[in-house]
Every structure is written in structure tokens, then in C-alpha cells.
Short mmCIF file of C-alpha atoms and ligand atoms in Angstrom, two decimals:
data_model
loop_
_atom_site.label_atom_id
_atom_site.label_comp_id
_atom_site.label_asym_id
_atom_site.label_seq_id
_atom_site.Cartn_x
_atom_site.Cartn_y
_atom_site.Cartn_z
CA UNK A 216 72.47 96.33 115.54
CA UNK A 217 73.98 92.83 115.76
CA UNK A 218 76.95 93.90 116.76
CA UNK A 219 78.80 92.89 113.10
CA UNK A 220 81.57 95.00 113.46
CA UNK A 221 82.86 95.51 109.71
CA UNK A 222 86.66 95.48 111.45
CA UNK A 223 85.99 92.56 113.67
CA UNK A 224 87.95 89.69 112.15
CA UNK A 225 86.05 87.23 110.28
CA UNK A 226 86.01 83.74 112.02
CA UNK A 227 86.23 81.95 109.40
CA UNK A 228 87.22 78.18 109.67
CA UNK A 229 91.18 78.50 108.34
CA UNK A 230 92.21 75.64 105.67
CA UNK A 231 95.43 75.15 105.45
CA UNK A 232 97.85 74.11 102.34
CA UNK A 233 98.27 70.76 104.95
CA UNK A 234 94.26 70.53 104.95
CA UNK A 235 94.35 70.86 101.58
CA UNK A 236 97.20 67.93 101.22
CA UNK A 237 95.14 65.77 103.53
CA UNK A 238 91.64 66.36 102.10
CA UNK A 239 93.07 66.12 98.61
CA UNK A 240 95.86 63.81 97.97
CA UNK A 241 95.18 62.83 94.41
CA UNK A 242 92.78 62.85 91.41
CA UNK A 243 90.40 59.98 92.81
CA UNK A 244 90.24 61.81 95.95
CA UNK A 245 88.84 65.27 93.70
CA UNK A 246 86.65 62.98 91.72
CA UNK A 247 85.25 61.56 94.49
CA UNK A 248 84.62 64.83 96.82
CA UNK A 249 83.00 65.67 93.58
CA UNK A 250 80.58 62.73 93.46
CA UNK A 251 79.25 63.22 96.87
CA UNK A 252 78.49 66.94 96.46
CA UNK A 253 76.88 66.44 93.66
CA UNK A 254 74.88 63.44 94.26
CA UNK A 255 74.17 63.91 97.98
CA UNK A 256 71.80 61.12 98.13
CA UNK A 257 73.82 58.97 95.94
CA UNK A 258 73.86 58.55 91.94
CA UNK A 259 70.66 58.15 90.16
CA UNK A 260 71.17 55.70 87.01
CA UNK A 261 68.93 56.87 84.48
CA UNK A 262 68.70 53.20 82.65
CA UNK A 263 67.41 51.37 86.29
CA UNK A 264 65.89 55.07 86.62
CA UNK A 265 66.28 54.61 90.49
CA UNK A 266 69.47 55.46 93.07
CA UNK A 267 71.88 52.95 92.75
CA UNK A 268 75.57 51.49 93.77
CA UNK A 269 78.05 52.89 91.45
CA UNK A 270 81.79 51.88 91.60
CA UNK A 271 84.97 53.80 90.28
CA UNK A 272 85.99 53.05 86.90
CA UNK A 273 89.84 52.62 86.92
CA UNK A 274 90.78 53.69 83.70
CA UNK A 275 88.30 56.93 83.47
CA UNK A 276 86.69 59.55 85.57
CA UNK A 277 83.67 57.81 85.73
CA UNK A 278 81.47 55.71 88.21
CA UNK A 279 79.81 52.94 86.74
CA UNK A 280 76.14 51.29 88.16
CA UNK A 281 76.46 48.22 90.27
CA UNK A 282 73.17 46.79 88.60
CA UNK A 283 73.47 47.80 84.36
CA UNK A 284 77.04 49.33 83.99
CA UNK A 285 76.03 52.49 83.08
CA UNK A 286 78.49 55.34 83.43
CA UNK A 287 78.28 58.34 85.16
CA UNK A 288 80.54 61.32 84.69
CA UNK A 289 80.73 63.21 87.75
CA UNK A 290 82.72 66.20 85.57
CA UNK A 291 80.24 66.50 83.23
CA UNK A 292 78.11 69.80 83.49
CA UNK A 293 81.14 71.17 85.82
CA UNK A 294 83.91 73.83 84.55
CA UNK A 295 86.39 70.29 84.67
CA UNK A 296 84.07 68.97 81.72
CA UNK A 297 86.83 67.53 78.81
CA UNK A 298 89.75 69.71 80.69
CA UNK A 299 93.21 67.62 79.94
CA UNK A 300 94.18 69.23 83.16
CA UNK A 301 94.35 66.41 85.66
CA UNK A 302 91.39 67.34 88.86
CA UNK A 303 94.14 67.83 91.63
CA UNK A 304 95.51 70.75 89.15
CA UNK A 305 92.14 72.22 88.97
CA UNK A 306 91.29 71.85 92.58
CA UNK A 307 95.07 73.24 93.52
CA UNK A 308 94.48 75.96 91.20
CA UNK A 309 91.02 76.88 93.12
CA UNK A 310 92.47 76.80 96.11
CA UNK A 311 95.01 79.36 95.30
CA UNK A 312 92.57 81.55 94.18
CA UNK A 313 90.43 81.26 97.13
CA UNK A 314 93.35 81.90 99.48
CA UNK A 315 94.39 84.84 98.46
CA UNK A 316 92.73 88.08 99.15
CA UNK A 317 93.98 90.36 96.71
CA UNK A 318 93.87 87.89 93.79
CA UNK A 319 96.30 86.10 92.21
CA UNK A 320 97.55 85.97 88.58
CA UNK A 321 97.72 83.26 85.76
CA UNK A 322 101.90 83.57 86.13
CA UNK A 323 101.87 82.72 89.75
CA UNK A 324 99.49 79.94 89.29
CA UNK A 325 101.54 78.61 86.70
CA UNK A 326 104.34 78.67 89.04
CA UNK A 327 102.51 76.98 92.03
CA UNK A 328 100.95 74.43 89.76
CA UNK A 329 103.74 73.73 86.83
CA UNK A 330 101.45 74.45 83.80
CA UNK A 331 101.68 76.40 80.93
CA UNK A 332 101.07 79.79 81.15
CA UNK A 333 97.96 79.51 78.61
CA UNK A 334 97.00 76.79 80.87
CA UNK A 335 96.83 78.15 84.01
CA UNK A 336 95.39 81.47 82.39
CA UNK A 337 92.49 79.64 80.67
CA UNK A 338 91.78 77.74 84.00
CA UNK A 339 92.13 81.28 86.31
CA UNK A 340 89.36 82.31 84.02
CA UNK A 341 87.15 79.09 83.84
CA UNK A 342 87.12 79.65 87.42
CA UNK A 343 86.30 83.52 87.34
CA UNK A 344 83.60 82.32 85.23
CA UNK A 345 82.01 80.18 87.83
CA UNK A 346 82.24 83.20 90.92
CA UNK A 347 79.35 85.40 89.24
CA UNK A 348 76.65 85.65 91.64
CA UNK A 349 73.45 88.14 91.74
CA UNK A 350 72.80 88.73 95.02
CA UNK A 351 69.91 90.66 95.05
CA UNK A 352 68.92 94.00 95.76
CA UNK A 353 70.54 95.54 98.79
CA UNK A 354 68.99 97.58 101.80
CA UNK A 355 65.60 98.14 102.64
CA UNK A 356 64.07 99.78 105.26
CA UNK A 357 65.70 99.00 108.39
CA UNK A 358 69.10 98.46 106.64
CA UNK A 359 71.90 100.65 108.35
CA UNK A 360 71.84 101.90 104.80
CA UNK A 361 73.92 101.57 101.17
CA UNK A 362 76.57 103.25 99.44
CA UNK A 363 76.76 103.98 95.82
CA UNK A 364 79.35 105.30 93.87
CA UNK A 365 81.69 104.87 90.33
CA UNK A 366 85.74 104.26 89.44
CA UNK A 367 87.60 103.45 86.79
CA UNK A 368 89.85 101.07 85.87
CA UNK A 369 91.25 99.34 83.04
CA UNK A 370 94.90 100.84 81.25
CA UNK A 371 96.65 104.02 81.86
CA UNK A 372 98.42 105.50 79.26
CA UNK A 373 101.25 107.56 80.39
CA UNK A 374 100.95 111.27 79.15
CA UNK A 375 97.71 111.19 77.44
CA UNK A 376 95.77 113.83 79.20
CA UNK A 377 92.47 112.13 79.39
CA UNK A 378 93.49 109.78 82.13
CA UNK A 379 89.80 107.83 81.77
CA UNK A 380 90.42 107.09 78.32
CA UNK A 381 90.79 103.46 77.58
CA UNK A 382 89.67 102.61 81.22
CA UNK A 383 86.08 101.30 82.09
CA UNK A 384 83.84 102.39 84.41
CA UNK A 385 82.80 100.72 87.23
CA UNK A 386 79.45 101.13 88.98
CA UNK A 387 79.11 99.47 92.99
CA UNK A 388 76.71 99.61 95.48
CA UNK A 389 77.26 98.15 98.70
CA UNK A 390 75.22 97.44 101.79
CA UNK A 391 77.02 98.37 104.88
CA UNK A 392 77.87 95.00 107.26
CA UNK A 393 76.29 93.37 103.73
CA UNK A 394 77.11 92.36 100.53
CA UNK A 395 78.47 94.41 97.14
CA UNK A 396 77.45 94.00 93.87
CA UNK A 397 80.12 95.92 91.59
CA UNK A 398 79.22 96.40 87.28
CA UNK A 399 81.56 97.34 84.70
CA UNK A 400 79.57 99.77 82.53
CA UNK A 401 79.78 101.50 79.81
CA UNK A 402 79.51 104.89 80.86
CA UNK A 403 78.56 106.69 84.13
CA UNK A 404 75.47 108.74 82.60
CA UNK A 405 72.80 109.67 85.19
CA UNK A 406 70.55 106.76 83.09
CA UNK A 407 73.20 104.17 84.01
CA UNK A 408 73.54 104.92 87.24
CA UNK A 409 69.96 105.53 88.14
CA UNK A 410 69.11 102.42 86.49
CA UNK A 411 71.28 100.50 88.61
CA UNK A 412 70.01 101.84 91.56
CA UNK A 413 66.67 100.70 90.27
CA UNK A 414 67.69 97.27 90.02
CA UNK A 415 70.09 96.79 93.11
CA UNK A 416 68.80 99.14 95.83
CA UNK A 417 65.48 98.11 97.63
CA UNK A 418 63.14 101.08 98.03
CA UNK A 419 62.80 102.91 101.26
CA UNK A 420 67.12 102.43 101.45
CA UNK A 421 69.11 105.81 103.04
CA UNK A 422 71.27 106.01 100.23
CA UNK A 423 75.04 107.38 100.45
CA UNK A 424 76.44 108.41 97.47
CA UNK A 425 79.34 111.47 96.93
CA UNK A 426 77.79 114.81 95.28
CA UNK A 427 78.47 114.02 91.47
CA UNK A 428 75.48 115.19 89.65
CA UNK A 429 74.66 112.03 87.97
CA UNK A 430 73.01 111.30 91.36
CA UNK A 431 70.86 113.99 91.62
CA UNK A 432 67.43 111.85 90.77
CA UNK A 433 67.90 109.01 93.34
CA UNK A 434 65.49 111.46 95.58
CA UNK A 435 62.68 111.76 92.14
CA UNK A 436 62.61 108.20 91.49
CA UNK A 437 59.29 107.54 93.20
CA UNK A 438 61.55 105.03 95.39
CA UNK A 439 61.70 106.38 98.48
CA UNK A 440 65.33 106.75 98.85
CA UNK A 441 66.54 108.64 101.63
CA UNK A 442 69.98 109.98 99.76
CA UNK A 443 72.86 111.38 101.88
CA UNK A 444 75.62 113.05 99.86
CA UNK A 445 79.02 113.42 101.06
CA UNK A 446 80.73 116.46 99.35
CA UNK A 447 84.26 115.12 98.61
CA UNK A 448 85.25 118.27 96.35
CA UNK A 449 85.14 120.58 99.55
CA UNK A 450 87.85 117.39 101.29
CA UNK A 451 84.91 116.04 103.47
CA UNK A 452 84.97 112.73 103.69
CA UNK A 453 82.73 111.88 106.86
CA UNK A 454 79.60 113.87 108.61
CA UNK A 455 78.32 111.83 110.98
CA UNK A 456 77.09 108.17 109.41
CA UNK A 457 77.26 110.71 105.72
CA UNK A 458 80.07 108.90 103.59
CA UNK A 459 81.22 106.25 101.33
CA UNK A 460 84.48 104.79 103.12
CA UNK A 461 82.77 100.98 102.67
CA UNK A 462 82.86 101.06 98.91
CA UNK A 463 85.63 103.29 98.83
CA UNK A 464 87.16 100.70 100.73
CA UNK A 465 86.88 97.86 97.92
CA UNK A 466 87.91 100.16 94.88
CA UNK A 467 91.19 100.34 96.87
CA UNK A 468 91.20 96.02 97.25
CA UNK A 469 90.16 95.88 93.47
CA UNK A 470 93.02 98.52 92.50
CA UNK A 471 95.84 96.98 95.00
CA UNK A 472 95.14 93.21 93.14
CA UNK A 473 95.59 94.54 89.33
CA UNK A 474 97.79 97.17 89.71
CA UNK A 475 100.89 95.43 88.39
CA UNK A 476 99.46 92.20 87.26
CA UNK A 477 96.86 93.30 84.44
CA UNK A 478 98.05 96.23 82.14
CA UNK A 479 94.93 96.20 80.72
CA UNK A 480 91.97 94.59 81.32
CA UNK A 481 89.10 94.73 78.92
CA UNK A 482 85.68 95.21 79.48
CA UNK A 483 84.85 91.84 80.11
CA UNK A 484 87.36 90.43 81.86
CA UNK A 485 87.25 93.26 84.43
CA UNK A 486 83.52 92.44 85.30
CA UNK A 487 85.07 88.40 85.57
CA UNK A 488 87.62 90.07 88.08
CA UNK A 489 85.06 92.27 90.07
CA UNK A 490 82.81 89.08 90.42
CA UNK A 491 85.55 87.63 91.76
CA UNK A 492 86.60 90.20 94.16
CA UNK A 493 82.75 90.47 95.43
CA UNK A 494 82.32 86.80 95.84
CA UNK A 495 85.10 86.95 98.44
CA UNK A 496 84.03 90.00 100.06
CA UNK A 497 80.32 88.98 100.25
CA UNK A 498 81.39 85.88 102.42
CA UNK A 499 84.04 87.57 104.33
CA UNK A 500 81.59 87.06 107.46
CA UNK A 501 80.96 83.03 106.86
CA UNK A 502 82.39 80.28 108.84
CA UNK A 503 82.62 77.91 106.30
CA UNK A 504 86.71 78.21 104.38
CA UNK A 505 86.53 80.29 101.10
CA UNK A 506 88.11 77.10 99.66
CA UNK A 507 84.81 75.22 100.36
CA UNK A 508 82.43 78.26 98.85
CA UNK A 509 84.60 78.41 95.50
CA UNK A 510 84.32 74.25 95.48
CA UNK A 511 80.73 74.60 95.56
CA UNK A 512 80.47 76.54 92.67
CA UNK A 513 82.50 74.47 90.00
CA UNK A 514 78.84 73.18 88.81
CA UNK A 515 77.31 75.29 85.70
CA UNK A 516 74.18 77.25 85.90
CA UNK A 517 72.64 75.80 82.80
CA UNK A 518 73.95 72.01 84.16
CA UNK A 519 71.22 69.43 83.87
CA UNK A 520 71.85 66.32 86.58
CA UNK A 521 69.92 63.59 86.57
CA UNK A 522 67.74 63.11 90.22
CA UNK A 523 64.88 60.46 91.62
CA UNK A 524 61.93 62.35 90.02
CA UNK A 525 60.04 64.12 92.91
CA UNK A 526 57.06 61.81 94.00
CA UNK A 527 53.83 63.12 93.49
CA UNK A 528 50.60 61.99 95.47
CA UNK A 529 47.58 60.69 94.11
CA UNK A 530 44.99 62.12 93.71
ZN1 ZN B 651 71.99 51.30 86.31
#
């Protein structure tokens, strides 16, 4: 063991609302941190179809090519793309987001920020959108091992005796001292689970999981799972490294942020807020501010940026 204590506090590089005043003063200062992440080696002009000078454009968000004219749009392909939101807003609003630990809602940015209320809840979810992540599957051998197990969330009617009714289910597996991967489902049938297992737990993992039945074939599944149960019915929580405290752990983060601020959250925007929840705990170890890891993700997935083509020898 590296001794990663999961209680240890995280080193992680602070950035303060004064960094964030100094690094970010205005919109030209957004646009440009923009530019240089994403053209690290400086803009390629597709019309001279090489790396060239560009210079601001005053009137736009755009850099224009020293040599032709050509403008670039640094926005473009980014979750900023044709936003009437002015870039310090955005990046503000990100920032917020990233600071807090236990989320934050749309009313609050609205507040910090002095948007609309439609505004700052489209742009909390445009930046949801952008914190989805698959981080692979989990454990291994070797691993100190994963834990598995299902919640619910989602609306509570008062007095209706099915207290899961209008809630979703929510399927996580974790890796301890590692990272989470947490699915809003739509039910918690052994299928679901198993087949989530399938896909997110590496085989040869000890797996940890409580005693609910729906586990019961994580030890036939030709994986070679070594499954622990923890037998929370009888009030045992821990037997020796036997429990599920680490997932446990982040139902209780996930429930503390929406209690109170979403009365109901729907199917899909829970899995938005679980992504978000996960991509802060899965860097809780980095050194690098959370501000910077949400920055670096404003790009889309399917975003096409022109680069130099990659030379290739001759034959
Ligand atoms: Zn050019």
C-alpha cells in the first residue's frame, strides 16, 4: 500500500476567488486562456494550411491570421459556442461549481453571477453536460478491492407508502483509494446489476457488496470475483476489511447536495448530477485546482479542431 490514506487531506493546489480575479479579469482574458489550451502549439489556419500568427479581433471573439485574415473561433466546438452569456459569466459560473463540494444550485449561481434564473440553470447544466467521464473498469487483481451497491433518489412523496416510488435507482461501484463510477438505472434487477458489474469491475476484483439477493451471481459469473458480503439486516456494518462504508460514504455526499435544492430530479438529470459528483470525487487526490480540471473539459467530445496534419515518412 502507498500509503493513500482515504482521510488524509487532499493537497490539492487551493485557487482562490482572488486567483480567480487575477487569472481572469475580463472576457479577453477567458478567450484568450481559451486559445492557448486549445491550440497549444499555436493556431493552425486552414487557408495557409500551416501554424500561423493570429491577432485578436476587437469587435468579436475571434483571432484572425496574420498572413490571409482568416478567422478563428476559439468558442466554437466548446459548451460557450453561440452562448449570449459573456465568457467571464461562464468561467465565474464554472468556478462556482468547481468550488463547492456538495454542489451548488442554478438559484445561487444566479445570485453570485446576476443572471436570470433560466440562465444560470441552462448554463449549470451545459456544464454538467461536459463532467461525464467513463473511467474504466475498476479493480483488478492486486486492487485493495471494490464496493458495489444501489440507492435511490429522486422525489419523496409524503404519505405514500411506497417510499421508492417516483425515485430512481442508482447503481455505484467504487474502487477503494480509486475512482467511482455511479448509474442511474432503471431498476435494480439481478440483470442490471450483474451487468454492471460486467462492464465496470475488472475480473479477479474482491468484491464488497451488502447481502441483497440481486448479488448472489457475482461469484457464477465465470469472472473470478472474490465477493465479500456485509450483512446489514443483522446491524453489521464492518467485519474486518468486509463492508461498504466508501460508497456508502458518497450516497450520503450525493443526498446532503439535493436534499433541499432539487424536489425532484428526473432520470436524466440525476445521472448529469452523479457525473458531476464523481468527477469531483475521482480527482479528490490531484494536485492540480478542481477549477483547472472542470476548465479543461469545456471542449465537446464530438469537437473537430483543425491541427498541422501529422507528418508521415516516406517510404
Ligand atoms: Zn491564414
Amino acid at each position: 500500500m502507498k500509503g493513500r490514506n482515504s482521510n488524509a487531506k487532499p493537497n490539492m493546489i487551493p485557487f482562490t476567488v482572488q486567483d480567480f480575479e487575477r487569472a481572469f479579469p475580463n472576457d479577453a482574458a477567458c478567450l484568450e486562456w481559451l486559445r492557448n489550451y486549445l491550440y497549444p502549439d499555436g493556431v493552425y489556419c486552414i487557408k495557409c494550411a500551416r501554424v500561423t500568427k493570429h491577432h485578436r479581433v476587437k469587435s468579436r471573439p475571434s483571432y484572425s491570421c496574420d498572413s490571409c485574415g482568416h478567422h478563428v473561433h476559439p468558442t466554437a466546438g466548446t459548451i460557450f459556442h453561440k452562448s449570449p452569456t459573456p465568457l467571464r459569466l461562464w468561467f465565474h459560473a464554472i468556478y462556482l461549481l468547481a468550488s463547492t463540494r456538495c454542489g451548488i444550485s442554478a438559484k445561487q449561481v444566479q445570485r453570485e453571477i446576476g443572471v436570470t434564473y433560466k440562465t444560470a440553470w441552462r448554463m449549470c447544466k451545459q456544464i454538467r453536460s461536459m463532467l461525464e467521464e467513463d473511467c474504466g473498469p475498476l479493480g483488478g487483481s492486486g486492487s485493495p478491492g471494490v464496493e458495489m451497491d444501489e440507492t435511490y433518489y429522486g422525489g419523496h412523496i409524503r404519505g405514500v407508502s411506497n417510499k421508492n416510488k417516483n425515485k430512481t435507482c442508482v447503481v455505484g461501484v467504487v474502487e477503494r483509494g480509486g475512482k467511482i463510477s455511479a448509474l442511474a438505472t432503471l431498476d435494480k434487477s439481478s440483470s442490471t446489476l450483474l451487468g454492471i458489474a460486467k462492464e465496470k469491475i475488472l475480473p479477479e476484483s474482491v468484491v464488497f457488496t451488502d447481502e441483497a439477493t440481486m448479488y448472489d451471481g457475482l461469484t457464477h459469473m465465470n469472472r473470478g470475483y472474490d465477493h465479500r458480503r456485509i450483512h446489514h439486516s443483522t446491524k453489521v456494518y464492518v467485519v474486518g476489511t468486509t463492508h461498504t462504508n466508501t460508497i456508502e460514504g458518497f450516497w450520503g455526499l450525493v443526498k446532503n447536495g439535493l436534499r433541499g435544492v432539487f424536489h425532484s430530479v428526473g432520470h436524466h438529470y440525476l445521472q448529469s448530477y452523479l457525473n458531476e459528483y464523481s468527477f469531483r470525487y475521482n480527482r479528490r487526490h490531484d494536485t492540480e485546482p478542481m477549477f483547472q480540471s472542470f476548465l479543461k473539459q469545456v471542449e465537446k467530445r464530438d469537437a473537430v479542431r483543425w491541427q498541422a496534419p501529422v507528418e508521415v515518412e516516406p517510404f
